[in-house]
Amino acid sequence: MALTLSGEEIGAKLEEKFPGSIVESDKDSFLVRSEFLLPVADYLKDTPGLDFDFLSYITAVDYYEYFEVVYRLTSLEHNHSLVMKARCYGRDNLSLPSVVSLWRGADFQEREIYDLMGISFDSHPNMRCIFLWDSFEGHPLRRDYL
Amino acid sequence: MEIDINEKQVYSSTELNKVEAETIEALRMGSQQVIPDPDEWLAQELKGNVLLTTVDFFLNWARRSSLWTMLCFPACCAMEFMSASASRFDLSRFGMEILRASPRQADLMITAGTLTWKMAPQIKRIYDQMAEPKWVIAMGACAITGGTFAQSYSVVPGYNHLIPVDVYVPGCPPRPEALIHAIQMLQDKIAKRKNL
């Protein structure tokens, strides 16, 4: 079982490196401003001592006012993990930067979120439906989908 | 305890040779005659070899006695099907244990599982590729009506929206006995078929 790093500690470190990037943090996770998502993810992946070389999963949560996308990062080298979150507000034309360029494993999961939650990921190499068919209307995992 | 290398073993090598020679000699003496062919009666032309029946009955008998099943296992009923075709329930007693991965070689489709609309075109295509005559058994609640998922956005509410179904087997999942019963019902159905 990987050791879960404190979101507060890592968040403070990131705030120092990228001023204005961290919205809030607690002991489990930290919330990153979406325009800083890619540089922060890049920093977490390549900094010695952190080395988050593996993306365990991405998922998305519908909170009505906003959608929260959750990234669990793992370092196979140090056997520790971390939860990073990003939000997008509103219901239409939502987008976040894609992390496929850092972790190839994000490919299908970002497509799944696009399909079922309706959040598109910028600069994703193949942003198409994966579970449903192209002409399907709506996003079934949203809480207002009937 | 010391081992005396000169002590006599139970069988000396000479005695072993003797026993072997006796066995072979006994077998050779008892095998001087050719064993008569048990199927010699077949040579009596026609006598005892003719059964009278109708062409319909013969065709239906041939068809129902060797149903070859198409692999169509989208979900968990497949586990029950595997159980039915394995040694405990032994589907091969009824001449239908062969599963085909090619629709060209199959005449029965047992639809074991939930079908999603994403998968539906493939199932329809496989059914269309099967050679006539062909039959379908809808196995389990999902195959009959969509089951628990009937209201879902992604699930086909029953295979009969896509392909004609001959026998429905209720259950979630159906027991292997129920499936075997369904196949026997299908055999009865085939037996009543008019071919000419």
GROMACS .gro file of C-alpha atoms in nm, chain B:
model
  196
  147MET     CA    1   2.240  -5.317   0.925
  148GLU     CA    2   2.480  -5.437   0.668
  149ILE     CA    3   2.362  -5.526   0.324
  150ASP     CA    4   2.471  -5.863   0.199
  151ILE     CA    5   2.528  -5.816  -0.172
  152ASN     CA    6   2.503  -6.191  -0.229
  153GLU     CA    7   2.158  -6.219  -0.074
  154LYS     CA    8   1.899  -6.342  -0.318
  155GLN     CA    9   1.639  -6.085  -0.427
  156VAL     CA   10   1.270  -6.172  -0.448
  157TYR     CA   11   1.302  -6.230  -0.819
  158SER     CA   12   1.635  -6.304  -0.968
  159SER     CA   13   1.685  -6.177  -1.320
  160THR     CA   14   1.657  -6.532  -1.445
  161GLU     CA   15   1.317  -6.578  -1.279
  162LEU     CA   16   1.191  -6.251  -1.424
  163ASN     CA   17   1.281  -6.372  -1.771
  164LYS     CA   18   1.100  -6.698  -1.702
  165VAL     CA   19   0.780  -6.521  -1.591
  166GLU     CA   20   0.786  -6.297  -1.895
  167ALA     CA   21   0.836  -6.592  -2.127
  168GLU     CA   22   0.542  -6.777  -1.970
  169THR     CA   23   0.313  -6.470  -2.009
  170ILE     CA   24   0.402  -6.419  -2.373
  171GLU     CA   25   0.374  -6.788  -2.451
  172ALA     CA   26   0.030  -6.809  -2.289
  173LEU     CA   27  -0.091  -6.504  -2.481
  174ARG     CA   28   0.049  -6.637  -2.808
  175MET     CA   29  -0.116  -6.976  -2.766
  176GLY     CA   30  -0.448  -6.811  -2.686
  177SER     CA   31  -0.431  -6.580  -2.990
  178GLN     CA   32  -0.408  -6.824  -3.278
  179GLN     CA   33  -0.750  -6.741  -3.421
  180VAL     CA   34  -0.864  -6.408  -3.574
  181ILE     CA   35  -1.141  -6.244  -3.366
  182PRO     CA   36  -1.454  -6.230  -3.585
  183ASP     CA   37  -1.569  -5.883  -3.694
  184PRO     CA   38  -1.855  -5.776  -3.464
  185ASP     CA   39  -2.001  -5.569  -3.748
  186GLU     CA   40  -2.020  -5.862  -3.987
  187TRP     CA   41  -2.399  -5.834  -3.996
  188LEU     CA   42  -2.356  -5.507  -4.183
  189ALA     CA   43  -2.246  -5.703  -4.486
  190GLN     CA   44  -2.591  -5.857  -4.519
  191GLU     CA   45  -2.715  -5.609  -4.772
  192LEU     CA   46  -3.021  -5.407  -4.672
  193LYS     CA   47  -3.151  -5.681  -4.446
  194GLY     CA   48  -3.181  -5.522  -4.101
  195ASN     CA   49  -3.048  -5.192  -4.231
  196VAL     CA   50  -3.357  -5.017  -4.357
  197LEU     CA   51  -3.575  -4.785  -4.155
  198LEU     CA   52  -3.869  -4.613  -4.313
  199THR     CA   53  -3.942  -4.253  -4.221
  200THR     CA   54  -4.028  -3.922  -4.378
  201VAL     CA   55  -3.777  -3.679  -4.523
  202ASP     CA   56  -3.905  -3.415  -4.283
  203PHE     CA   57  -3.848  -3.633  -3.982
  204PHE     CA   58  -3.504  -3.731  -4.100
  205LEU     CA   59  -3.395  -3.372  -4.167
  206ASN     CA   60  -3.532  -3.249  -3.837
  207TRP     CA   61  -3.374  -3.537  -3.651
  208ALA     CA   62  -3.036  -3.455  -3.802
  209ARG     CA   63  -3.069  -3.087  -3.730
  210ARG     CA   64  -3.195  -3.110  -3.375
  211SER     CA   65  -2.942  -3.373  -3.275
  212SER     CA   66  -2.636  -3.167  -3.351
  213LEU     CA   67  -2.703  -2.806  -3.271
  214TRP     CA   68  -2.381  -2.610  -3.296
  215THR     CA   69  -2.381  -2.305  -3.077
  216MET     CA   70  -2.250  -1.964  -3.172
  217LEU     CA   71  -2.040  -1.790  -2.909
  218CYS     CA   72  -2.245  -1.489  -2.798
  219PHE     CA   73  -2.154  -1.422  -2.437
  220PRO     CA   74  -2.169  -1.049  -2.365
  221ALA     CA   75  -2.213  -1.082  -1.987
  222CYS     CA   76  -2.242  -1.297  -1.677
  223CYS     CA   77  -2.491  -1.563  -1.797
  224ALA     CA   78  -2.191  -1.698  -1.985
  225MET     CA   79  -2.063  -1.836  -1.653
  226GLU     CA   80  -2.377  -2.043  -1.619
  227PHE     CA   81  -2.342  -2.156  -1.977
  228MET     CA   82  -1.983  -2.266  -1.914
  229SER     CA   83  -2.106  -2.459  -1.614
  230ALA     CA   84  -2.377  -2.621  -1.826
  231SER     CA   85  -2.127  -2.731  -2.089
  232ALA     CA   86  -1.866  -2.856  -1.840
  233SER     CA   87  -1.857  -3.199  -1.678
  234ARG     CA   88  -2.113  -3.150  -1.398
  235PHE     CA   89  -2.411  -3.071  -1.619
  236ASP     CA   90  -2.260  -3.211  -1.937
  237LEU     CA   91  -2.446  -3.051  -2.227
  238SER     CA   92  -2.279  -3.295  -2.466
  239ARG     CA   93  -2.523  -3.566  -2.355
  240PHE     CA   94  -2.769  -3.394  -2.589
  241GLY     CA   95  -2.526  -3.347  -2.876
  242MET     CA   96  -2.475  -2.974  -2.854
  243GLU     CA   97  -2.154  -2.918  -2.668
  244ILE     CA   98  -1.965  -2.776  -2.963
  245LEU     CA   99  -1.917  -2.401  -2.949
  246ARG     CA  100  -1.826  -2.225  -3.270
  247ALA     CA  101  -1.635  -1.901  -3.294
  248SER     CA  102  -1.745  -1.865  -3.656
  249PRO     CA  103  -2.109  -1.784  -3.739
  250ARG     CA  104  -2.073  -1.978  -4.066
  251GLN     CA  105  -2.051  -2.303  -3.873
  252ALA     CA  106  -2.324  -2.240  -3.618
  253ASP     CA  107  -2.701  -2.283  -3.626
  254LEU     CA  108  -2.794  -2.191  -3.269
  255MET     CA  109  -2.728  -1.864  -3.091
  256ILE     CA  110  -2.754  -1.870  -2.712
  257THR     CA  111  -2.757  -1.507  -2.610
  258ALA     CA  112  -2.606  -1.525  -2.263
  259GLY     CA  113  -2.598  -1.174  -2.125
  260THR     CA  114  -2.682  -0.807  -2.123
  261LEU     CA  115  -2.656  -0.642  -2.462
  262THR     CA  116  -2.562  -0.276  -2.492
  263TRP     CA  117  -2.648  -0.063  -2.793
  264LYS     CA  118  -2.276  -0.023  -2.856
  265MET     CA  119  -2.250  -0.400  -2.902
  266ALA     CA  120  -2.584  -0.445  -3.081
  267PRO     CA  121  -2.460  -0.399  -3.443
  268GLN     CA  122  -2.205  -0.677  -3.393
  269ILE     CA  123  -2.467  -0.920  -3.259
  270LYS     CA  124  -2.703  -0.838  -3.546
  271ARG     CA  125  -2.421  -0.892  -3.792
  272ILE     CA  126  -2.320  -1.224  -3.640
  273TYR     CA  127  -2.682  -1.341  -3.655
  274ASP     CA  128  -2.708  -1.235  -4.019
  275GLN     CA  129  -2.391  -1.427  -4.100
  276MET     CA  130  -2.521  -1.754  -3.960
  277ALA     CA  131  -2.642  -1.998  -4.226
  278GLU     CA  132  -3.009  -2.096  -4.243
  279PRO     CA  133  -3.179  -2.269  -4.071
  280LYS     CA  134  -3.090  -2.094  -3.745
  281TRP     CA  135  -3.240  -2.059  -3.401
  282VAL     CA  136  -3.199  -1.828  -3.104
  283ILE     CA  137  -3.235  -1.894  -2.732
  284ALA     CA  138  -3.265  -1.581  -2.516
  285MET     CA  139  -3.094  -1.676  -2.191
  286GLY     CA  140  -3.162  -1.478  -1.874
  287ALA     CA  141  -3.361  -1.171  -1.775
  288CYS     CA  142  -3.135  -0.929  -1.964
  289ALA     CA  143  -3.169  -1.121  -2.287
  290ILE     CA  144  -3.549  -1.136  -2.253
  291THR     CA  145  -3.632  -0.778  -2.153
  292GLY     CA  146  -3.312  -0.601  -2.053
  293GLY     CA  147  -3.369  -0.716  -1.695
  294THR     CA  148  -3.251  -0.477  -1.426
  295PHE     CA  149  -3.108  -0.249  -1.691
  296ALA     CA  150  -3.420  -0.218  -1.905
  297GLN     CA  151  -3.456   0.155  -1.829
  298SER     CA  152  -3.089   0.228  -1.893
  299TYR     CA  153  -2.971   0.460  -2.168
  300SER     CA  154  -2.725   0.205  -2.301
  301VAL     CA  155  -2.895  -0.136  -2.280
  302VAL     CA  156  -3.105  -0.308  -2.547
  303PRO     CA  157  -3.439  -0.400  -2.381
  304GLY     CA  158  -3.443  -0.757  -2.504
  305TYR     CA  159  -3.276  -0.934  -2.795
  306ASN     CA  160  -3.613  -0.966  -2.967
  307HIS     CA  161  -3.577  -0.602  -3.070
  308LEU     CA  162  -3.294  -0.715  -3.299
  309ILE     CA  163  -3.333  -1.081  -3.388
  310PRO     CA  164  -3.620  -1.334  -3.372
  311VAL     CA  165  -3.607  -1.542  -3.055
  312ASP     CA  166  -3.730  -1.902  -3.043
  313VAL     CA  167  -3.705  -1.993  -2.674
  314TYR     CA  168  -3.691  -1.770  -2.367
  315VAL     CA  169  -3.517  -1.892  -2.050
  316PRO     CA  170  -3.604  -1.681  -1.745
  317GLY     CA  171  -3.366  -1.643  -1.451
  318CYS     CA  172  -3.089  -1.418  -1.335
  319PRO     CA  173  -2.898  -1.620  -1.426
  320PRO     CA  174  -3.092  -1.934  -1.526
  321ARG     CA  175  -2.969  -2.258  -1.374
  322PRO     CA  176  -2.789  -2.493  -1.614
  323GLU     CA  177  -3.086  -2.730  -1.584
  324ALA     CA  178  -3.312  -2.453  -1.711
  325LEU     CA  179  -3.084  -2.397  -2.009
  326ILE     CA  180  -3.077  -2.768  -2.087
  327HIS     CA  181  -3.455  -2.773  -2.062
  328ALA     CA  182  -3.472  -2.479  -2.301
  329ILE     CA  183  -3.253  -2.658  -2.553
  330GLN     CA  184  -3.475  -2.964  -2.530
  331MET     CA  185  -3.779  -2.743  -2.590
  332LEU     CA  186  -3.603  -2.604  -2.895
  333GLN     CA  187  -3.538  -2.960  -3.013
  334ASP     CA  188  -3.909  -3.035  -2.982
  335LYS     CA  189  -3.977  -2.722  -3.181
  336ILE     CA  190  -3.735  -2.825  -3.455
  337ALA     CA  191  -3.891  -3.171  -3.464
  338LYS     CA  192  -4.225  -3.014  -3.568
  339ARG     CA  193  -4.071  -2.809  -3.847
  340LYS     CA  194  -4.207  -2.854  -4.202
  341ASN     CA  195  -3.924  -2.854  -4.450
  342LEU     CA  196  -4.093  -2.953  -4.776
   0.00000   0.00000   0.00000
